[in-house]
Amino acid sequence: MMKTKDLPLDMKLVDETQSDSCACFVVASFRNNISSTTCLRSYPVRSQQILPVTVIEAALASCAAISQFDPVTVGTGRKKKEYIAAGLGAANPIREVITEAHSLFGGESTVACLLSVGTGHPGIITLTSGQGDVDLHRAMRDIMSDCTQKARELEDQIGQSGIYFRFSVEQGMENNVSNVMDTAWMVTQTETYLEEQRKHLEAFTNTTSGVSSIISLDRLESGETIISAGKMSTNENTEVLEEIGKIYQDTVVARLKPPDVEFSPRIDECMEGTREDVLKAVFDWVADYEAANIFWLMGHPGVGKSAIAASLVEKLRDTARLGSSSFFQRERSNAMTTSALW
């Protein structure tokens, strides 16, 4: 592949002269510490000095399984490092992709598409009775190289987010090592699989045309479960789930409410069609994330400040934007103090 692209075989993985190249990395382990993993990157990072690794060495290191290939040696003397294929859980480095993107682009950057391509489902990993160490070794090797468990975990977290797409042949790959060099067999397996994934492929294609959700890298790295608005709106149980959520929240909030603070206004809202200029100014402030954190509405007694506040609270409550509210009453001034509020 390097030769067909007219690239030198000793081409370094990190080229500091090219600032616009695509960022990529592979995962490997050190021979002297196989329980940990390291990323061999095509871009510099502060936490790691630039290694004199070539593109070919990085590619070989990512698949240098101990029982099948020699380690990849980089450097000499005290700077000598030996790399082998990464172990358990590294066959699907999707978490590393999110972490690397977060460090490169920042947590506020958004992701429109996260594509994961698997090497096929290996089938159920079993131990055959009476086969001894050979069968145990095979089972351990299969467990280490299995990438489906990580895929399931990510599917649970962001499978409904609208940005995650996983493609991996599920049937036909089991125990067919003898066919790995048969191109016709591989094409047949792939075409059959893709035919069953037509809708999934169409959804994936839409991400490149701007018809998709976007999720921040901060949310992806947090590990929280993410469901896109589109998925929520089509869920027949959404209203039931929301009602259960409100009941739970009301129960929790009731326990948290101090006895001396009033949370609901005891005054009518503004009459329909009145004070629209003031309410618009307040809602413009609410929608402006760059505005100051406090909006001070002041005026003489009786001009309608409490009615405006009551209208604001109810409108925010109706749109699920209300964080909290509190109202002071003159007739309860001894109990409803600022100390009670704080």
Coordinates of C-alpha atoms in Angstrom, one line a residue:
M1 CA 0.0 0.0 0.0
M2 CA 2.9 2.4 0.8
K3 CA 4.5 1.6 -2.5
T4 CA 1.3 2.1 -4.5
K5 CA 1.1 5.6 -3.0
D6 CA 4.7 6.3 -3.8
L7 CA 5.5 6.8 -0.1
P8 CA 8.9 5.9 1.4
L9 CA 8.9 2.7 3.5
D10 CA 10.7 4.6 6.3
M11 CA 8.1 7.3 6.5
K12 CA 7.6 8.5 10.1
L13 CA 4.2 8.2 11.8
V14 CA 4.5 11.8 13.0
D15 CA 5.2 14.4 10.3
E16 CA 5.7 17.8 12.1
T17 CA 5.9 19.6 8.7
Q18 CA 2.2 18.7 7.9
S19 CA -0.3 20.6 10.1
D20 CA -3.4 19.7 8.0
S21 CA -3.0 15.9 7.9
C22 CA -5.7 13.7 9.2
A23 CA -5.2 12.6 12.9
C24 CA -4.9 8.9 13.4
F25 CA -3.6 6.5 16.0
V26 CA -3.2 2.7 16.7
V27 CA -3.2 0.9 20.0
A28 CA -0.4 -1.3 21.2
S29 CA 1.2 -2.5 24.4
F30 CA 4.8 -2.6 25.7
R31 CA 6.3 -6.1 25.8
N32 CA 7.5 -5.4 29.4
N33 CA 4.0 -4.2 30.5
I34 CA 1.4 -6.1 28.5
S35 CA -1.4 -5.1 31.0
S36 CA -1.3 -1.5 29.8
T37 CA -1.9 0.1 26.4
T38 CA -0.3 3.0 24.6
C39 CA -1.4 5.0 21.6
L40 CA 1.0 5.4 18.7
R41 CA -0.2 8.7 17.2
S42 CA 0.3 10.6 13.9
Y43 CA 0.1 13.9 15.8
P44 CA 2.1 15.3 18.8
V45 CA 0.6 15.5 22.3
R46 CA 2.0 17.2 25.4
S47 CA 1.8 14.0 27.6
Q48 CA 4.1 12.0 25.2
Q49 CA 7.3 12.8 23.5
I50 CA 7.4 12.3 19.7
L51 CA 8.5 8.7 19.1
P52 CA 10.7 7.8 16.0
V53 CA 8.1 5.2 14.9
T54 CA 7.5 4.6 11.2
V55 CA 4.1 4.0 9.7
I56 CA 5.0 0.4 9.0
E57 CA 6.2 -0.2 12.5
A58 CA 3.0 1.2 14.0
A59 CA 0.9 -1.0 11.7
L60 CA 3.0 -4.1 12.7
A61 CA 2.9 -3.2 16.4
S62 CA -0.9 -3.1 16.4
C63 CA -1.1 -6.8 15.2
A64 CA 2.0 -8.3 16.7
A65 CA 0.3 -11.0 18.8
I66 CA 2.8 -12.7 21.1
S67 CA 2.2 -16.2 20.0
Q68 CA 2.3 -15.4 16.2
F69 CA 4.7 -12.5 15.6
D70 CA 7.9 -11.0 16.9
P71 CA 7.7 -7.7 18.9
V72 CA 8.3 -4.5 17.0
T73 CA 11.5 -2.8 18.2
V74 CA 11.9 1.0 18.1
G75 CA 15.0 2.8 19.2
T76 CA 18.3 1.6 20.8
G77 CA 20.0 1.4 24.1
R78 CA 18.0 2.9 27.0
K79 CA 15.5 4.4 24.6
K80 CA 14.7 1.0 23.1
K81 CA 11.0 0.1 23.2
E82 CA 9.4 -3.2 22.2
Y83 CA 5.7 -3.1 21.1
I84 CA 3.3 -6.0 20.8
A85 CA -0.4 -6.1 20.0
A86 CA -2.6 -4.6 22.7
G87 CA -4.4 -7.1 25.0
L88 CA -7.8 -7.5 26.6
G89 CA -10.4 -4.9 25.5
A90 CA -8.1 -3.1 23.0
A91 CA -9.5 -4.9 19.9
N92 CA -12.2 -2.3 19.8
P93 CA -10.5 1.1 20.8
I94 CA -13.7 3.1 20.6
R95 CA -13.2 4.7 24.0
E96 CA -9.7 5.7 23.0
V97 CA -11.1 7.4 19.9
I98 CA -13.4 9.5 22.1
T99 CA -10.6 10.3 24.6
E100 CA -8.2 11.3 21.8
A101 CA -10.7 13.4 20.1
H102 CA -11.5 15.1 23.4
S103 CA -7.8 16.0 24.0
L104 CA -7.4 17.2 20.4
F105 CA -10.5 19.3 19.9
G106 CA -11.8 20.1 23.3
G107 CA -14.8 18.9 25.2
E108 CA -17.2 21.6 23.7
S109 CA -16.5 20.3 20.2
T110 CA -19.4 18.3 18.7
V111 CA -19.5 14.9 17.0
A112 CA -22.0 14.2 14.1
C113 CA -20.9 10.7 13.4
L114 CA -19.0 8.0 15.3
L115 CA -18.3 5.0 13.0
S116 CA -17.1 1.6 14.3
V117 CA -16.2 -1.2 11.9
G118 CA -15.8 -4.7 13.4
T119 CA -14.0 -7.7 12.0
G120 CA -17.0 -10.0 12.3
H121 CA -18.6 -11.8 15.3
P122 CA -16.4 -14.7 16.4
G123 CA -19.3 -16.8 17.7
I124 CA -19.7 -18.1 21.2
I125 CA -16.4 -18.6 22.9
T126 CA -16.4 -22.0 24.7
L127 CA -14.0 -24.4 26.5
T128 CA -14.2 -28.0 25.3
S129 CA -13.8 -30.5 28.1
G130 CA -10.7 -32.7 27.9
Q131 CA -8.8 -30.5 25.5
G132 CA -6.3 -29.2 28.1
D133 CA -4.0 -26.2 27.7
V134 CA -4.3 -25.9 24.0
D135 CA -8.1 -25.2 24.2
L136 CA -7.6 -22.9 27.1
H137 CA -5.0 -20.9 25.2
R138 CA -7.4 -20.6 22.2
A139 CA -10.2 -19.4 24.4
M140 CA -8.1 -16.8 26.2
R141 CA -6.8 -15.6 22.8
D142 CA -10.4 -15.3 21.5
I143 CA -11.5 -13.4 24.6
M144 CA -8.6 -10.9 24.3
S145 CA -9.3 -10.3 20.6
D146 CA -13.1 -10.1 20.9
C147 CA -14.4 -6.7 20.1
T148 CA -18.1 -7.3 20.6
Q149 CA -18.4 -6.7 24.3
K150 CA -17.1 -3.1 24.0
A151 CA -19.5 -2.6 21.1
R152 CA -22.4 -3.7 23.2
E153 CA -21.4 -1.3 26.0
L154 CA -21.3 1.6 23.7
E155 CA -24.6 0.6 22.0
D156 CA -26.2 0.7 25.4
Q157 CA -24.8 4.2 26.1
I158 CA -25.2 6.0 22.7
G159 CA -26.9 3.6 20.4
Q160 CA -30.0 5.8 20.5
S161 CA -28.1 9.1 20.1
G162 CA -28.3 9.2 16.3
I163 CA -24.5 9.5 15.9
Y164 CA -23.2 6.0 16.6
F165 CA -23.0 3.5 13.8
R166 CA -21.5 0.0 14.1
F167 CA -21.0 -2.3 11.2
S168 CA -19.7 -5.9 11.8
V169 CA -20.7 -9.1 10.1
E170 CA -22.7 -11.2 12.7
Q171 CA -23.1 -14.5 10.9
G172 CA -20.8 -16.5 8.6
M173 CA -17.5 -15.6 10.3
E174 CA -17.5 -18.3 12.9
N175 CA -14.7 -20.8 12.6
N176 CA -13.9 -20.0 9.0
V177 CA -10.2 -19.2 9.4
S178 CA -9.5 -21.4 6.3
N179 CA -11.5 -18.9 4.2
V180 CA -9.7 -15.7 5.1
M181 CA -7.8 -15.6 1.9
D182 CA -10.8 -16.5 -0.3
T183 CA -11.8 -13.1 -1.7
A184 CA -15.1 -14.4 -3.2
W185 CA -16.2 -15.9 0.1
M186 CA -15.4 -12.6 1.9
V187 CA -17.4 -10.6 -0.7
T188 CA -20.4 -12.9 -0.3
Q189 CA -20.4 -12.5 3.4
T190 CA -20.1 -8.7 3.2
E191 CA -22.8 -8.2 0.5
T192 CA -25.2 -10.4 2.4
Y193 CA -24.6 -8.4 5.6
L194 CA -24.9 -5.0 3.9
E195 CA -28.2 -6.0 2.2
E196 CA -29.6 -6.5 5.7
Q197 CA -28.2 -3.2 6.9
R198 CA -29.9 -0.9 4.2
K199 CA -31.8 1.3 6.7
H200 CA -28.7 1.5 9.0
L201 CA -26.6 2.6 6.0
E202 CA -29.1 5.2 4.9
A203 CA -29.1 6.7 8.4
F204 CA -25.3 6.7 8.4
T205 CA -25.2 8.4 5.0
N206 CA -27.5 11.2 6.3
T207 CA -24.8 12.2 8.8
T208 CA -22.6 13.4 6.0
S209 CA -25.4 15.5 4.5
G210 CA -26.1 17.4 7.8
V211 CA -29.4 15.5 8.6
S212 CA -28.2 14.2 12.0
S213 CA -27.8 14.9 15.7
I214 CA -24.7 16.4 17.2
I215 CA -23.3 15.4 20.6
S216 CA -20.5 17.2 22.5
L217 CA -17.3 15.3 23.3
D218 CA -17.8 16.2 27.0
R219 CA -21.1 14.2 27.0
L220 CA -19.6 11.3 25.1
E221 CA -16.7 11.0 27.5
S222 CA -18.9 11.3 30.6
G223 CA -20.3 7.8 29.9
E224 CA -23.9 9.0 30.4
T225 CA -26.7 7.4 28.3
I226 CA -27.7 9.7 25.4
I227 CA -31.0 9.5 23.5
S228 CA -31.5 11.9 20.6
A229 CA -34.7 14.1 20.5
G230 CA -35.8 12.2 17.3
K231 CA -35.6 8.9 19.1
M232 CA -37.5 10.2 22.1
S233 CA -40.3 11.6 20.0
T234 CA -41.0 8.3 18.3
N235 CA -41.0 6.3 21.5
E236 CA -44.5 5.3 22.4
N237 CA -43.6 5.2 26.1
T238 CA -42.2 8.7 26.3
E239 CA -45.2 10.2 27.9
V240 CA -45.4 7.4 30.5
L241 CA -41.7 7.8 31.2
E242 CA -42.0 11.5 31.6
E243 CA -44.9 11.1 34.0
I244 CA -42.9 8.7 36.1
G245 CA -40.0 11.1 36.1
K246 CA -42.2 14.0 37.3
I247 CA -43.6 11.9 40.2
Y248 CA -40.1 10.9 41.3
Q249 CA -38.8 14.5 41.0
D250 CA -41.8 15.9 43.0
T251 CA -41.2 13.3 45.7
V252 CA -37.5 14.3 46.0
V253 CA -38.2 18.1 45.8
A254 CA -41.0 17.8 48.5
R255 CA -38.4 16.3 50.9
L256 CA -35.9 19.1 50.1
K257 CA -38.3 22.1 50.5
P258 CA -37.7 24.1 53.6
P259 CA -40.9 25.0 55.5
D260 CA -40.3 28.7 55.6
V261 CA -39.9 29.4 51.8
E262 CA -42.8 29.9 49.4
F263 CA -42.1 28.4 45.9
S264 CA -45.3 29.3 44.1
P265 CA -46.6 32.8 43.4
R266 CA -49.7 33.9 45.3
I267 CA -50.6 36.5 42.8
D268 CA -52.2 36.3 39.4
E269 CA -50.1 36.4 36.2
C270 CA -50.2 39.4 33.8
M271 CA -53.4 39.7 31.8
E272 CA -53.0 38.3 28.3
G273 CA -51.6 40.8 25.9
T274 CA -50.1 43.1 28.7
R275 CA -46.5 43.8 29.7
E276 CA -45.4 42.0 26.6
D277 CA -42.4 44.3 26.2
V278 CA -41.0 43.6 29.7
L279 CA -41.7 39.8 29.3
K280 CA -39.9 39.8 25.9
A281 CA -36.9 41.5 27.5
V282 CA -36.8 38.9 30.2
F283 CA -37.1 35.9 27.8
D284 CA -34.4 37.4 25.6
W285 CA -32.2 37.4 28.6
V286 CA -33.1 33.8 29.4
A287 CA -32.2 32.7 25.9
D288 CA -28.9 34.5 25.9
Y289 CA -26.2 32.2 27.3
E290 CA -23.7 35.0 27.2
A291 CA -25.8 37.4 29.3
A292 CA -25.2 38.1 33.0
N293 CA -26.4 35.5 35.5
I294 CA -28.8 37.9 37.3
F295 CA -31.7 39.9 35.9
W296 CA -32.8 42.7 38.2
L297 CA -36.4 43.9 37.5
M298 CA -37.1 47.0 39.6
G299 CA -39.9 49.5 39.9
H300 CA -42.2 51.3 42.3
P301 CA -44.6 49.4 44.5
G302 CA -47.8 48.3 42.7
V303 CA -46.4 48.6 39.1
G304 CA -46.8 44.8 38.6
K305 CA -43.3 43.3 39.3
S306 CA -44.9 40.3 41.1
A307 CA -47.3 39.7 38.3
I308 CA -44.4 39.7 35.8
A309 CA -42.5 37.3 38.0
A310 CA -45.5 35.0 38.3
S311 CA -45.9 35.0 34.5
L312 CA -42.2 34.3 34.0
V313 CA -42.3 31.4 36.4
E314 CA -45.3 29.8 34.8
K315 CA -44.0 30.2 31.3
L316 CA -40.7 28.7 32.2
R317 CA -42.4 25.8 34.0
D318 CA -44.6 25.1 31.0
T319 CA -41.5 24.9 28.8
A320 CA -39.5 22.7 31.3
R321 CA -37.0 25.5 31.7
L322 CA -37.7 26.4 35.3
G323 CA -34.8 25.6 37.7
S324 CA -36.4 26.9 40.9
S325 CA -38.4 29.8 42.2
S326 CA -39.1 31.5 45.6
F327 CA -41.5 34.3 46.7
F328 CA -41.4 36.4 49.8
Q329 CA -44.6 37.6 51.6
R330 CA -44.7 40.7 53.7
E331 CA -47.2 39.1 56.2
R332 CA -44.6 36.3 56.8
S333 CA -41.5 38.5 56.8
N334 CA -40.3 37.1 60.2
A335 CA -40.1 33.5 58.8
M336 CA -39.5 34.0 55.1
T337 CA -36.0 35.6 55.3
T338 CA -33.1 35.5 53.0
S339 CA -31.4 33.2 55.5
A340 CA -34.2 30.7 55.1
L341 CA -33.9 30.9 51.3
W342 CA -30.1 30.3 51.3

